[in-house]
CSV table of C-alpha atoms and ligand atoms in Angstrom, one decimal:
chain,number,residue,atom,x,y,z
A,1000,UNK,CA,0.0,0.0,0.0
A,1001,UNK,CA,1.5,3.4,-1.1
A,1002,UNK,CA,1.4,6.2,1.5
A,1003,UNK,CA,-1.7,8.5,0.9
A,1004,UNK,CA,-1.1,11.6,-1.3
A,1005,UNK,CA,-3.5,14.5,-1.6
A,1006,UNK,CA,-5.2,15.4,-4.8
A,1007,UNK,CA,-7.1,18.6,-5.6
A,1008,UNK,CA,-9.1,18.9,-8.8
A,1009,UNK,CA,-10.6,22.2,-10.0
A,1010,UNK,CA,-13.1,21.7,-12.8
A,1011,UNK,CA,-14.5,24.3,-15.2
A,1012,UNK,CA,-17.2,24.0,-17.8
A,1013,UNK,CA,-19.7,21.3,-18.5
A,1014,UNK,CA,-21.1,18.2,-16.8
A,1015,UNK,CA,-18.7,16.0,-18.8
A,1016,UNK,CA,-15.8,17.7,-17.0
A,1017,UNK,CA,-17.5,17.1,-13.6
A,1018,UNK,CA,-17.9,13.4,-14.5
A,1019,UNK,CA,-14.3,13.2,-15.9
A,1020,UNK,CA,-13.0,14.7,-12.6
A,1021,UNK,CA,-14.6,11.9,-10.7
A,1022,UNK,CA,-13.1,9.3,-13.0
A,1023,UNK,CA,-9.7,10.9,-12.6
A,1024,UNK,CA,-10.1,10.6,-8.8
A,1025,UNK,CA,-11.1,7.0,-9.2
A,1026,UNK,CA,-8.2,6.3,-11.5
A,1027,UNK,CA,-5.7,7.8,-9.0
A,1028,UNK,CA,-7.2,6.2,-5.9
A,1029,UNK,CA,-5.3,3.0,-6.4
A,1030,UNK,CA,-2.1,5.1,-6.6
A,1031,UNK,CA,-2.8,6.3,-3.0
A,1032,UNK,CA,-4.4,9.6,-3.9
A,1033,UNK,CA,-7.2,11.0,-1.7
A,1034,UNK,CA,-9.1,14.1,-2.5
A,1035,UNK,CA,-8.5,17.4,-0.5
A,1036,UNK,CA,-10.5,20.6,-0.7
A,1037,UNK,CA,-7.4,22.6,0.2
A,1038,UNK,CA,-5.3,23.4,-2.8
A,1039,UNK,CA,-2.3,24.5,-0.7
A,1040,UNK,CA,-2.2,21.1,1.0
A,1041,UNK,CA,-2.3,19.1,-2.2
A,1042,UNK,CA,0.5,16.9,-3.6
A,1043,UNK,CA,-1.2,17.0,-7.0
A,1044,UNK,CA,-3.4,19.7,-8.4
A,1045,UNK,CA,-5.3,19.1,-11.6
A,1046,UNK,CA,-6.9,21.9,-13.5
A,1047,UNK,CA,-9.7,20.4,-15.6
A,1048,UNK,CA,-10.2,23.1,-18.2
A,1049,UNK,CA,-12.9,24.2,-20.6
A,1050,UNK,CA,-12.4,25.7,-24.0
A,1051,UNK,CA,-15.9,26.4,-25.1
A,1052,UNK,CA,-16.1,30.1,-24.8
A,1053,UNK,CA,-14.0,33.2,-24.3
A,1054,UNK,CA,-11.0,33.7,-22.1
A,1055,UNK,CA,-10.7,30.1,-21.3
A,1056,UNK,CA,-7.0,29.9,-21.8
A,1057,UNK,CA,-6.3,33.2,-20.1
A,1058,UNK,CA,-8.2,31.9,-17.0
A,1059,UNK,CA,-5.9,28.8,-17.1
A,1060,UNK,CA,-2.7,30.9,-17.2
A,1061,UNK,CA,-3.8,33.2,-14.3
A,1062,UNK,CA,-4.8,30.1,-12.3
A,1063,UNK,CA,-1.3,28.7,-13.1
A,1064,UNK,CA,0.2,31.9,-11.8
A,1065,UNK,CA,-1.5,31.4,-8.4
A,1066,UNK,CA,-0.5,27.8,-8.4
A,1067,UNK,CA,3.2,28.7,-8.9
A,1068,UNK,CA,3.1,30.6,-5.6
A,1069,UNK,CA,1.5,27.5,-3.9
A,1070,UNK,CA,4.1,25.2,-5.5
A,1071,UNK,CA,7.0,27.4,-4.3
A,1072,UNK,CA,5.5,27.6,-0.8
A,1073,UNK,CA,5.2,23.8,-0.8
A,1074,UNK,CA,8.8,23.4,-1.9
A,1075,UNK,CA,9.9,25.8,0.9
A,1076,UNK,CA,8.2,23.4,3.3
A,1077,UNK,CA,10.0,20.4,1.8
A,1078,UNK,CA,7.0,19.1,-0.1
A,1079,UNK,CA,6.6,18.5,-3.8
A,1080,UNK,CA,3.4,19.8,-5.5
A,1081,UNK,CA,2.8,18.5,-9.0
A,1082,UNK,CA,0.5,20.4,-11.4
A,1083,UNK,CA,-1.5,18.8,-14.2
A,1084,UNK,CA,-3.6,20.6,-16.8
A,1085,UNK,CA,-6.4,18.4,-18.2
A,1086,UNK,CA,-9.6,19.1,-20.2
A,1087,UNK,CA,-10.2,20.8,-23.5
A,1088,UNK,CA,-7.7,23.7,-23.1
A,1089,UNK,CA,-5.0,21.0,-22.5
A,1090,UNK,CA,-6.2,19.2,-25.7
A,1091,UNK,CA,-6.3,22.4,-27.8
A,1092,UNK,CA,-3.2,24.2,-26.5
A,1093,UNK,CA,-1.1,21.4,-24.9
A,1094,UNK,CA,2.3,22.4,-26.4
A,1095,UNK,CA,1.7,26.0,-25.8
A,1096,UNK,CA,1.0,25.3,-22.1
A,1097,UNK,CA,4.2,23.3,-21.8
A,1098,UNK,CA,6.1,26.2,-23.4
A,1099,UNK,CA,4.5,29.0,-21.5
A,1100,UNK,CA,4.1,27.6,-18.1
A,1101,UNK,CA,7.1,25.8,-16.6
A,1102,UNK,CA,5.1,25.2,-13.5
A,1103,UNK,CA,3.1,22.5,-15.2
A,1104,UNK,CA,4.3,19.0,-14.9
A,1105,UNK,CA,1.7,17.1,-16.9
A,1106,UNK,CA,-0.6,18.0,-19.7
A,1107,UNK,CA,-3.3,15.5,-20.5
A,1108,UNK,CA,-6.1,15.6,-23.0
A,1109,UNK,CA,-9.6,14.2,-22.3
A,1110,UNK,CA,-9.0,11.0,-24.2
A,1111,UNK,CA,-6.0,10.0,-22.1
A,1112,UNK,CA,-7.1,10.2,-18.5
A,1113,UNK,CA,-6.6,6.5,-18.0
A,1114,UNK,CA,-2.8,7.1,-18.6
A,1115,UNK,CA,-2.6,9.6,-15.7
A,1116,UNK,CA,-0.6,7.3,-13.4
A,1117,UNK,CA,2.0,6.6,-16.1
A,1118,UNK,CA,2.1,10.3,-17.1
A,1119,UNK,CA,2.8,11.3,-13.4
A,1120,UNK,CA,5.6,8.7,-13.3
A,1121,UNK,CA,7.0,9.9,-16.6
A,1122,UNK,CA,7.0,13.5,-15.3
A,1123,UNK,CA,8.8,12.4,-12.2
A,1124,UNK,CA,11.6,10.7,-14.1
A,1125,UNK,CA,11.7,13.1,-17.2
A,1126,UNK,CA,10.6,16.4,-15.7
A,1127,UNK,CA,7.4,16.9,-17.7
A,1128,UNK,CA,4.9,14.8,-19.7
A,1129,UNK,CA,2.3,15.6,-22.3
A,1130,UNK,CA,-0.3,13.5,-23.9
A,1131,UNK,CA,-3.0,14.9,-26.2
A,1132,UNK,CA,-3.3,12.0,-28.7
A,1133,UNK,CA,-6.6,10.4,-29.4
A,1134,UNK,CA,-5.6,6.8,-28.5
A,1135,UNK,CA,-7.3,4.0,-30.3
A,1136,UNK,CA,-8.2,2.1,-27.2
A,1137,UNK,CA,-11.5,2.9,-25.5
A,1138,UNK,CA,-10.4,4.9,-22.5
A,1139,UNK,CA,-13.6,3.9,-20.6
A,1140,UNK,CA,-12.4,0.3,-20.6
A,1141,UNK,CA,-9.3,1.5,-18.7
A,1142,UNK,CA,-10.6,4.1,-16.3
A,1143,UNK,CA,-11.1,2.6,-12.9
A,1144,UNK,CA,-14.7,2.2,-11.8
A,1145,UNK,CA,-15.6,4.1,-8.6
A,1146,UNK,CA,-15.5,2.2,-5.3
A,1147,UNK,CA,-18.7,1.7,-3.3
A,1148,UNK,CA,-17.8,4.3,-0.7
A,1149,UNK,CA,-16.9,6.8,-3.4
A,1150,UNK,CA,-20.3,6.3,-5.0
A,1151,UNK,CA,-22.1,6.7,-1.7
A,1152,UNK,CA,-20.2,9.9,-0.8
A,1153,UNK,CA,-21.2,11.4,-4.2
A,1154,UNK,CA,-24.9,11.1,-3.4
A,1155,UNK,CA,-28.0,9.8,-5.1
A,1156,UNK,CA,-27.7,11.4,-8.5
A,1157,UNK,CA,-25.0,10.5,-10.9
A,1158,UNK,CA,-23.7,11.2,-14.4
A,1159,UNK,CA,-22.7,8.4,-16.7
A,1160,UNK,CA,-20.9,9.1,-20.0
A,1161,UNK,CA,-22.5,7.1,-22.8
A,1162,UNK,CA,-21.1,9.0,-25.8
A,1163,UNK,CA,-18.3,11.4,-26.4
A,1164,UNK,CA,-17.2,13.7,-29.2
A,1165,UNK,CA,-19.1,15.2,-32.1
A,1166,UNK,CA,-19.1,14.9,-35.8
A,1167,UNK,CA,-21.5,17.8,-36.5
A,1168,UNK,CA,-19.0,20.6,-36.9
A,1169,UNK,CA,-21.2,23.6,-36.2
A,1170,UNK,CA,-19.0,26.4,-37.4
A,1171,UNK,CA,-18.7,28.2,-34.0
A,1172,UNK,CA,-17.8,25.1,-31.9
A,1173,UNK,CA,-14.5,23.7,-30.7
A,1174,UNK,CA,-15.9,20.4,-29.4
A,1175,UNK,CA,-15.2,18.3,-32.6
A,1176,UNK,CA,-11.6,19.4,-32.3
A,1177,UNK,CA,-11.1,19.0,-28.5
A,1178,UNK,CA,-13.2,15.9,-27.9
A,1179,UNK,CA,-12.8,14.3,-31.2
A,1180,UNK,CA,-15.1,12.1,-33.3
A,1181,UNK,CA,-18.3,10.6,-31.9
A,1182,UNK,CA,-17.7,7.4,-30.0
A,1183,UNK,CA,-20.5,5.5,-28.2
A,1184,UNK,CA,-19.8,3.1,-25.4
A,1185,UNK,CA,-21.2,-0.4,-25.6
A,1186,UNK,CA,-24.6,-1.0,-23.9
A,1187,UNK,CA,-23.2,-3.8,-21.7
A,1188,UNK,CA,-20.6,-1.5,-20.1
A,1189,UNK,CA,-23.2,1.2,-19.4
A,1190,UNK,CA,-25.6,-1.3,-17.8
A,1191,UNK,CA,-22.7,-2.5,-15.6
A,1192,UNK,CA,-21.9,1.1,-14.5
A,1193,UNK,CA,-25.6,1.9,-13.8
A,1194,UNK,CA,-26.1,-1.4,-11.9
A,1195,UNK,CA,-23.0,-0.6,-9.7
A,1196,UNK,CA,-24.3,2.9,-9.0
A,1197,UNK,CA,-27.8,1.6,-8.2
A,1198,UNK,CA,-26.4,-1.1,-5.9
A,1199,UNK,CA,-24.7,1.7,-3.9
A,1200,UNK,CA,-27.7,4.0,-3.5
A,1201,UNK,CA,-27.8,6.0,-6.7
A,1202,UNK,CA,-31.4,6.7,-7.7
A,1203,UNK,CA,-31.0,9.1,-10.6
A,1204,UNK,CA,-28.8,8.7,-13.7
A,1205,UNK,CA,-28.1,11.4,-16.2
A,1206,UNK,CA,-26.6,10.0,-19.4
A,1207,UNK,CA,-24.2,12.5,-20.8
A,1208,UNK,CA,-22.5,13.0,-24.1
A,1209,UNK,CA,-21.7,16.0,-26.3
A,1210,UNK,CA,-24.3,14.7,-28.7
A,1211,UNK,CA,-26.0,12.2,-26.4
A,1212,UNK,CA,-28.9,11.3,-28.7
A,1213,UNK,CA,-26.5,10.5,-31.5
A,1214,UNK,CA,-25.8,7.5,-29.3
A,1215,UNK,CA,-25.4,4.3,-31.3
A,1216,UNK,CA,-23.7,1.7,-29.0
A,1217,UNK,CA,-23.3,-2.0,-29.6
A,1218,UNK,CA,-26.0,-3.9,-27.8
A,1219,UNK,CA,-25.7,-7.3,-26.1
A,1220,UNK,CA,-27.7,-8.7,-29.1
A,1221,UNK,CA,-25.0,-7.6,-31.5
A,1222,UNK,CA,-27.2,-4.8,-32.9
A,1223,UNK,CA,-26.6,-1.1,-32.7
A,1224,UNK,CA,-28.9,0.4,-30.1
A,1225,UNK,CA,-30.1,4.0,-30.2
A,1226,UNK,CA,-30.6,6.1,-27.1
A,1227,UNK,CA,-34.3,5.3,-26.7
A,1228,UNK,CA,-33.6,1.6,-26.5
A,1229,UNK,CA,-30.7,2.1,-24.1
A,1230,UNK,CA,-33.0,4.2,-21.8
A,1231,UNK,CA,-35.7,1.5,-22.0
A,1232,UNK,CA,-33.2,-1.1,-20.7
A,1233,UNK,CA,-31.8,1.1,-18.0
A,1234,UNK,CA,-35.3,1.9,-16.7
A,1235,UNK,CA,-35.5,-1.8,-15.8
A,1236,UNK,CA,-32.6,-1.7,-13.3
A,1237,UNK,CA,-34.0,-1.9,-9.8
A,1238,UNK,CA,-33.4,1.2,-7.8
A,1239,UNK,CA,-33.2,3.6,-10.7
A,1240,UNK,CA,-36.2,5.9,-10.4
A,1241,UNK,CA,-35.2,8.8,-12.6
A,1242,UNK,CA,-33.4,8.9,-15.9
A,1243,UNK,CA,-32.2,12.0,-17.8
A,1244,UNK,CA,-29.9,12.7,-20.8
A,1245,UNK,CA,-27.9,15.7,-21.9
A,1246,UNK,CA,-27.1,17.3,-24.4
A,1247,UNK,CA,-29.2,16.4,-27.3
A,1248,UNK,CA,-29.3,17.7,-30.9
A,1249,UNK,CA,-32.5,18.4,-32.6
A,1250,UNK,CA,-31.5,16.4,-35.7
A,1251,UNK,CA,-30.9,13.2,-33.7
A,1252,UNK,CA,-34.3,13.0,-32.1
A,1253,UNK,CA,-35.6,9.6,-33.4
A,1254,UNK,CA,-38.8,7.7,-32.8
A,1255,UNK,CA,-37.2,5.4,-30.2
A,1256,UNK,CA,-36.5,8.5,-28.1
A,1257,UNK,CA,-40.0,9.9,-28.5
A,1258,UNK,CA,-41.4,6.4,-27.6
A,1259,UNK,CA,-39.2,6.2,-24.6
A,1260,UNK,CA,-40.7,9.5,-23.3
A,1261,UNK,CA,-44.2,8.1,-24.1
A,1262,UNK,CA,-43.6,4.8,-22.2
A,1263,UNK,CA,-41.1,5.3,-19.4
A,1264,UNK,CA,-42.3,7.0,-16.2
A,1265,UNK,CA,-38.7,7.1,-15.0
A,1266,UNK,CA,-37.6,9.2,-18.0
A,1267,UNK,CA,-38.0,12.8,-16.8
A,1268,UNK,CA,-40.1,15.1,-18.9
A,1269,UNK,CA,-37.4,17.8,-19.1
A,1270,UNK,CA,-35.2,18.0,-22.2
A,1271,UNK,CA,-32.2,20.2,-22.9
A,1272,UNK,CA,-32.5,20.8,-26.7
A,1273,UNK,CA,-30.2,23.6,-27.9
A,1274,UNK,CA,-31.3,25.5,-31.0
A,1275,UNK,CA,-28.7,28.4,-30.9
A,1276,UNK,CA,-30.8,30.7,-33.1
A,1277,UNK,CA,-34.3,31.2,-34.5
A,1278,UNK,CA,-33.1,32.5,-37.8
A,1279,UNK,CA,-32.9,30.1,-40.7
A,1280,UNK,CA,-30.2,32.2,-42.3
A,1281,UNK,CA,-28.0,32.1,-39.2
A,1282,UNK,CA,-28.7,28.4,-38.6
A,1283,UNK,CA,-27.5,27.7,-42.1
A,1284,UNK,CA,-24.2,29.6,-41.6
A,1285,UNK,CA,-23.8,27.9,-38.3
A,1286,UNK,CA,-24.0,24.6,-40.2
A,1287,UNK,CA,-26.8,23.3,-37.9
A,1288,UNK,CA,-28.4,21.6,-40.8
A,1289,UNK,CA,-31.9,22.3,-39.5
A,1290,UNK,CA,-34.4,25.2,-39.8
A,1291,UNK,CA,-36.3,26.8,-37.0
A,1292,UNK,CA,-39.4,25.0,-38.3
A,1293,UNK,CA,-37.6,21.6,-38.1
A,1294,UNK,CA,-36.9,22.5,-34.5
A,1295,UNK,CA,-40.6,23.4,-33.8
A,1296,UNK,CA,-41.7,20.1,-35.2
A,1297,UNK,CA,-39.3,18.2,-33.0
A,1298,UNK,CA,-40.7,20.0,-29.9
A,1299,UNK,CA,-44.2,19.1,-31.1
A,1300,UNK,CA,-43.3,15.4,-31.4
A,1301,UNK,CA,-42.2,15.4,-27.7
A,1302,UNK,CA,-45.3,17.4,-26.6
A,1303,UNK,CA,-47.6,15.0,-28.5
A,1304,UNK,CA,-46.5,12.1,-26.3
A,1305,UNK,CA,-45.9,13.9,-23.0
A,1306,UNK,CA,-48.1,16.9,-22.2
A,1307,UNK,CA,-46.1,17.8,-19.1
A,1308,UNK,CA,-42.7,17.9,-20.9
A,1309,UNK,CA,-40.6,21.1,-20.6
A,1310,UNK,CA,-37.6,22.3,-22.5
A,1311,UNK,CA,-34.4,24.2,-22.0
A,1312,UNK,CA,-32.0,25.4,-24.7
A,1313,UNK,CA,-28.8,27.2,-25.5
A,1314,UNK,CA,-28.6,30.4,-27.6
A,1315,UNK,CA,-25.8,32.3,-29.1
A,1316,UNK,CA,-26.2,36.0,-29.8
A,1317,UNK,CA,-24.0,38.0,-32.1
A,1318,UNK,CA,-23.0,35.2,-34.4
A,1319,UNK,CA,-21.1,36.8,-37.3
A,1320,UNK,CA,-23.6,38.5,-39.6
A,1321,UNK,CA,-26.5,38.3,-37.2
A,1322,UNK,CA,-28.9,41.1,-38.1
A,1323,UNK,CA,-31.6,42.7,-35.9
A,1324,UNK,CA,-34.1,40.7,-38.1
A,1325,UNK,CA,-32.2,37.4,-37.4
A,1326,UNK,CA,-32.2,38.2,-33.7
A,1327,UNK,CA,-36.0,39.0,-33.7
A,1328,UNK,CA,-36.5,35.5,-35.2
A,1329,UNK,CA,-34.7,34.1,-32.1
A,1330,UNK,CA,-37.0,36.1,-29.8
A,1331,UNK,CA,-40.0,35.0,-31.7
A,1332,UNK,CA,-38.9,31.3,-31.4
A,1333,UNK,CA,-38.4,31.6,-27.7
A,1334,UNK,CA,-41.8,33.3,-27.3
A,1335,UNK,CA,-43.4,30.6,-29.3
A,1336,UNK,CA,-41.8,27.6,-27.6
A,1337,UNK,CA,-41.9,28.8,-24.0
A,1338,UNK,CA,-38.9,27.5,-22.1
A,1339,UNK,CA,-38.5,26.4,-18.5
A,1340,UNK,CA,-35.0,28.0,-18.7
A,1341,UNK,CA,-32.2,28.5,-21.2
A,1342,UNK,CA,-28.6,29.5,-21.4
A,1343,UNK,CA,-27.6,32.3,-23.7
A,1344,UNK,CA,-24.1,33.3,-24.6
A,1345,UNK,CA,-22.4,36.0,-26.6
A,1346,UNK,CA,-20.6,34.6,-29.6
A,1347,UNK,CA,-16.9,34.1,-29.0
A,1348,UNK,CA,-14.6,33.2,-31.9
A,1349,UNK,CA,-12.8,30.0,-31.2
A,1350,UNK,CA,-9.4,29.6,-32.8
A,1351,UNK,CA,-9.5,27.0,-35.6
A,1352,UNK,CA,-13.2,27.0,-36.1
A,1353,UNK,CA,-14.7,28.2,-39.5
A,1354,UNK,CA,-16.7,31.0,-37.8
A,1355,UNK,CA,-13.6,32.5,-36.4
A,1356,UNK,CA,-12.6,33.6,-39.9
A,1357,UNK,CA,-16.0,35.2,-40.7
A,1358,UNK,CA,-15.6,38.9,-41.3
A,1359,UNK,CA,-19.1,40.3,-40.6
A,1360,UNK,CA,-18.7,40.6,-36.8
A,1361,UNK,CA,-21.4,42.1,-34.6
A,1362,UNK,CA,-20.3,44.9,-32.4
A,1363,UNK,CA,-19.7,44.3,-28.6
A,1364,UNK,CA,-22.4,46.9,-27.8
A,1365,UNK,CA,-25.0,45.2,-30.0
A,1366,UNK,CA,-24.1,41.8,-28.6
A,1367,UNK,CA,-24.5,43.1,-25.0
A,1368,UNK,CA,-27.8,44.6,-25.9
A,1369,UNK,CA,-29.2,41.5,-27.5
A,1370,UNK,CA,-28.0,39.3,-24.7
A,1371,UNK,CA,-29.9,41.5,-22.2
A,1372,UNK,CA,-33.1,41.4,-24.3
A,1373,UNK,CA,-32.9,37.6,-24.7
A,1374,UNK,CA,-32.1,37.0,-21.1
A,1375,UNK,CA,-35.0,39.1,-19.9
A,1376,UNK,CA,-37.3,37.1,-22.1
A,1377,UNK,CA,-35.9,33.8,-20.9
A,1378,UNK,CA,-35.9,34.9,-17.2
A,1379,UNK,CA,-39.6,35.9,-17.5
A,1380,UNK,CA,-40.4,32.5,-18.9
A,1381,UNK,CA,-38.4,30.7,-16.2
A,1382,UNK,CA,-40.1,32.6,-13.4
A,1383,UNK,CA,-43.5,32.0,-14.9
A,1384,UNK,CA,-42.7,28.3,-15.1
A,1385,UNK,CA,-41.5,28.2,-11.5
A,1386,UNK,CA,-44.4,30.2,-10.2
A,1387,UNK,CA,-46.8,27.8,-11.9
A,1388,UNK,CA,-45.6,25.1,-9.4
A,1389,UNK,CA,-47.1,26.9,-6.4
A,1390,UNK,CA,-50.2,25.1,-5.2
A,1391,UNK,CA,-49.4,22.0,-7.1
A,1392,UNK,CA,-48.4,18.6,-5.7
A,1393,UNK,CA,-45.3,17.4,-7.5
A,1394,UNK,CA,-42.8,14.5,-7.1
A,1395,UNK,CA,-39.5,15.3,-5.6
A,1396,UNK,CA,-36.4,13.1,-5.4
A,1397,UNK,CA,-34.7,14.0,-2.1
A,1398,UNK,CA,-31.0,14.4,-2.3
A,1399,UNK,CA,-29.5,15.8,0.9
A,1400,UNK,CA,-29.8,17.8,4.1
A,1401,UNK,CA,-30.3,21.5,3.3
A,1402,UNK,CA,-28.3,24.3,4.9
A,1403,UNK,CA,-31.3,25.1,7.2
A,1404,UNK,CA,-31.4,22.6,10.1
A,1405,UNK,CA,-34.3,20.1,9.7
A,1406,UNK,CA,-34.7,20.9,6.0
A,1407,UNK,CA,-34.2,18.3,3.3
A,1408,UNK,CA,-33.7,19.4,-0.3
A,1409,UNK,CA,-34.5,17.5,-3.5
A,1410,UNK,CA,-35.4,18.2,-7.1
A,1411,UNK,CA,-38.6,18.2,-9.1
A,1412,UNK,CA,-38.8,16.5,-12.5
A,1413,UNK,CA,-37.6,19.9,-13.9
A,1414,UNK,CA,-34.5,20.1,-11.7
A,1415,UNK,CA,-36.0,22.8,-9.5
A,1416,UNK,CA,-34.6,22.6,-6.0
A,1417,UNK,CA,-37.5,21.9,-3.5
A,1418,UNK,CA,-37.1,22.2,0.3
A,1419,UNK,CA,-39.3,20.5,2.9
A,1420,UNK,CA,-39.0,20.1,6.7
A,1421,UNK,CA,-38.6,16.3,7.1
A,1422,UNK,CA,-36.5,13.5,8.6
A,1423,UNK,CA,-33.3,12.6,6.8
A,1424,UNK,CA,-34.7,9.2,6.2
A,1425,UNK,CA,-36.5,10.5,3.1
A,1426,UNK,CA,-33.2,11.0,1.3
A,1427,UNK,CA,-33.1,8.8,-1.8
A,1428,UNK,CA,-36.9,8.6,-2.1
A,1429,UNK,CA,-39.3,10.2,-4.5
A,1430,UNK,CA,-42.2,11.7,-2.6
A,1431,UNK,CA,-45.1,14.0,-3.4
A,1432,UNK,CA,-44.7,17.6,-2.2
A,1433,UNK,CA,-47.3,20.3,-2.0
A,1434,UNK,CA,-45.5,23.4,-3.2
A,1435,UNK,CA,-46.3,26.4,-1.1
A,1436,UNK,CA,-44.0,29.2,-2.2
A,1437,UNK,CA,-41.0,30.1,-4.3
A,1438,UNK,CA,-37.9,31.8,-3.0
A,1439,UNK,CA,-35.7,32.9,-5.9
A,1440,UNK,CA,-35.2,29.6,-7.7
A,1441,UNK,CA,-36.1,27.3,-4.9
A,1442,UNK,CA,-39.5,25.8,-4.1
A,1443,UNK,CA,-40.7,25.4,-0.5
A,1444,UNK,CA,-43.3,22.9,0.4
A,1445,UNK,CA,-44.7,20.2,2.6
A,1446,UNK,CA,-44.6,16.5,2.2
A,1447,UNK,CA,-48.0,15.5,0.9
A,1448,UNK,CA,-47.9,12.1,2.5
A,1449,UNK,CA,-46.2,10.7,5.6
A,1450,UNK,CA,-42.7,9.6,4.8
A,1451,UNK,CA,-41.8,5.9,5.2
A,1452,UNK,CA,-38.3,5.6,6.8
A,1453,UNK,CA,-35.4,4.1,4.9
A,1454,UNK,CA,-32.5,4.3,7.3
A,1455,UNK,CA,-30.0,3.1,4.7
A,1456,UNK,CA,-30.1,6.4,2.9
A,1457,UNK,CA,-30.4,8.5,6.1
A,1458,UNK,CA,-26.8,7.9,6.7
A,1459,UNK,CA,-25.7,8.9,3.3
A,1460,UNK,CA,-23.7,12.1,3.4
A,1461,UNK,CA,-23.8,14.0,0.1
A,1462,UNK,CA,-21.1,16.2,-1.3
A,1463,UNK,CA,-22.9,15.9,-4.6
A,1464,UNK,CA,-23.5,19.1,-6.6
A,1465,UNK,CA,-26.7,18.5,-8.4
A,1466,UNK,CA,-26.8,19.2,-12.2
A,1467,UNK,CA,-26.8,22.9,-12.4
A,1468,UNK,CA,-25.3,23.3,-15.8
A,1469,UNK,CA,-25.6,21.7,-19.2
A,1470,UNK,CA,-23.3,19.4,-20.9
A,1471,UNK,CA,-21.1,21.1,-23.4
A,1472,UNK,CA,-22.2,20.3,-26.9
A,1473,UNK,CA,-25.1,19.7,-29.3
B,170,5AD,N1,-19.4,31.2,-28.6
B,170,5AD,C1,-20.4,31.3,-27.8
B,170,5AD,N2,-21.1,30.2,-27.4
B,170,5AD,C2,-20.7,29.0,-27.7
B,170,5AD,N3,-21.2,27.8,-27.5
B,170,5AD,C3,-20.5,26.9,-28.1
B,170,5AD,N4,-19.5,27.4,-28.8
B,170,5AD,C4,-19.6,28.8,-28.6
B,170,5AD,C5,-19.0,29.9,-29.1
B,170,5AD,N5,-17.9,29.8,-29.9
B,170,5AD,C6,-22.4,27.5,-26.7
B,170,5AD,C7,-23.5,26.9,-27.5
B,170,5AD,C8,-23.5,25.5,-26.9
B,170,5AD,C9,-23.1,25.7,-25.5
B,170,5AD,C10,-22.6,24.5,-24.8
B,170,5AD,O1,-22.1,26.7,-25.6
B,170,5AD,O2,-24.7,27.5,-27.2
B,170,5AD,O3,-24.8,24.8,-27.1
B,171,SF4,FE1,-21.3,19.3,-32.0
B,171,SF4,FE2,-23.0,20.7,-30.4
B,171,SF4,FE3,-20.6,21.7,-31.0
B,171,SF4,FE4,-22.5,21.6,-32.8
B,171,SF4,S1,-22.5,22.8,-30.9
B,171,SF4,S2,-20.3,21.0,-33.1
B,171,SF4,S3,-23.5,19.7,-32.3
B,171,SF4,S4,-20.9,19.8,-29.8
């Protein structure tokens, strides 16, 4: 048994990075690494970076500046602090990081996390190590699965990567370059992962992928399974009461997915379906390969089978050449669809993407102004959606003790946090809650039925951060 060493991971960006961070922890656990929240105390610090929007790499360099001070301080105290840069900035700018930041010991791209132990050893013997290849082997087969106590510590909701990468090449997006081509994990491996999580108290699974509904994994029957078929199989696993998936692309919504929403009570009626713009002209230049009407039709197909379904989306304002008329089409689409929430971003040119070379840029002032208008509209839709919960009785999956003593917090089907006064024994259960009021984004209510005790979950401590952001992609 090697002596324990302390590991601190700082993750930026999407859910995929949150999940990857956990897998890095699991992969380094057999090497004797245990997590610490205190960066100054760490023997290894990993920056798990994001490259999707503006200033990503500047943020990494300024964080590395701070880490240099921490590393020097550790050295003065006779300790060695190693620093690794992982994630999409590592993938996109690995050589540059090695050149510009001598403080960095290891640079590792997202497809190589299973090689972390070897890379650390190589850095120790050779000074530095860099790996940003896309290795041919399936990294998932090599990443260590989490141990039961790690699963329990992470709480009752878990991400599982089912697909990674993207072949769509939207002209603004770096994902196809940083995460590579689309790869789907085999069904059997995903079932094993979900089974292991369920056996250790996980009740909710969010399947993640940059283009999750492009999933086409090999099934145990030798056929290629689409996402809807995978969801149907996972819904049979005892203990799994909620299933979600993120992020999906409008073009990959097939009948199996619609039918899964029709038939599976465990599949939550809340879908993140980014559209980016409501203007057909902009959608074409973005290479989205669908029109605003195609998107409306996809939404209608979901609504036809599940009346209580709600949607969120991503929008980009100020894409090169976006006119006031194009932007109005986006506002019109938002008004027409009616979202439960959405993320909107100012366009940011990403080096190496086709849109970065487009000349007709939108001024910063115009972008700011459009962003404010769009966000006001989305905020008003989100608050109306949240307010509509008041007075209703809705199912809540309880996750953990809240900050207020005696309160337990869970999530509705639409990921709204909901607080009740109740015994900790309800953690891990789905119970009906009568919603009484709304405080900012949180619902407050009362259990609508007496809670049966399940002590096994009462003991579960949760450091889990429930999904608050979207998966990068689609
Ligand atoms: N500029 C602004 N927003 C972007 N996104 C992706 N690339 C860019 C970019 N270059 C947004 C998209 C995507 C979300 C994850 O990030 O809206 O859906
Ligand atoms: Fe792929 Fe989504 Fe990026 Fe488009 S926006 S290239 S679909 S990850």
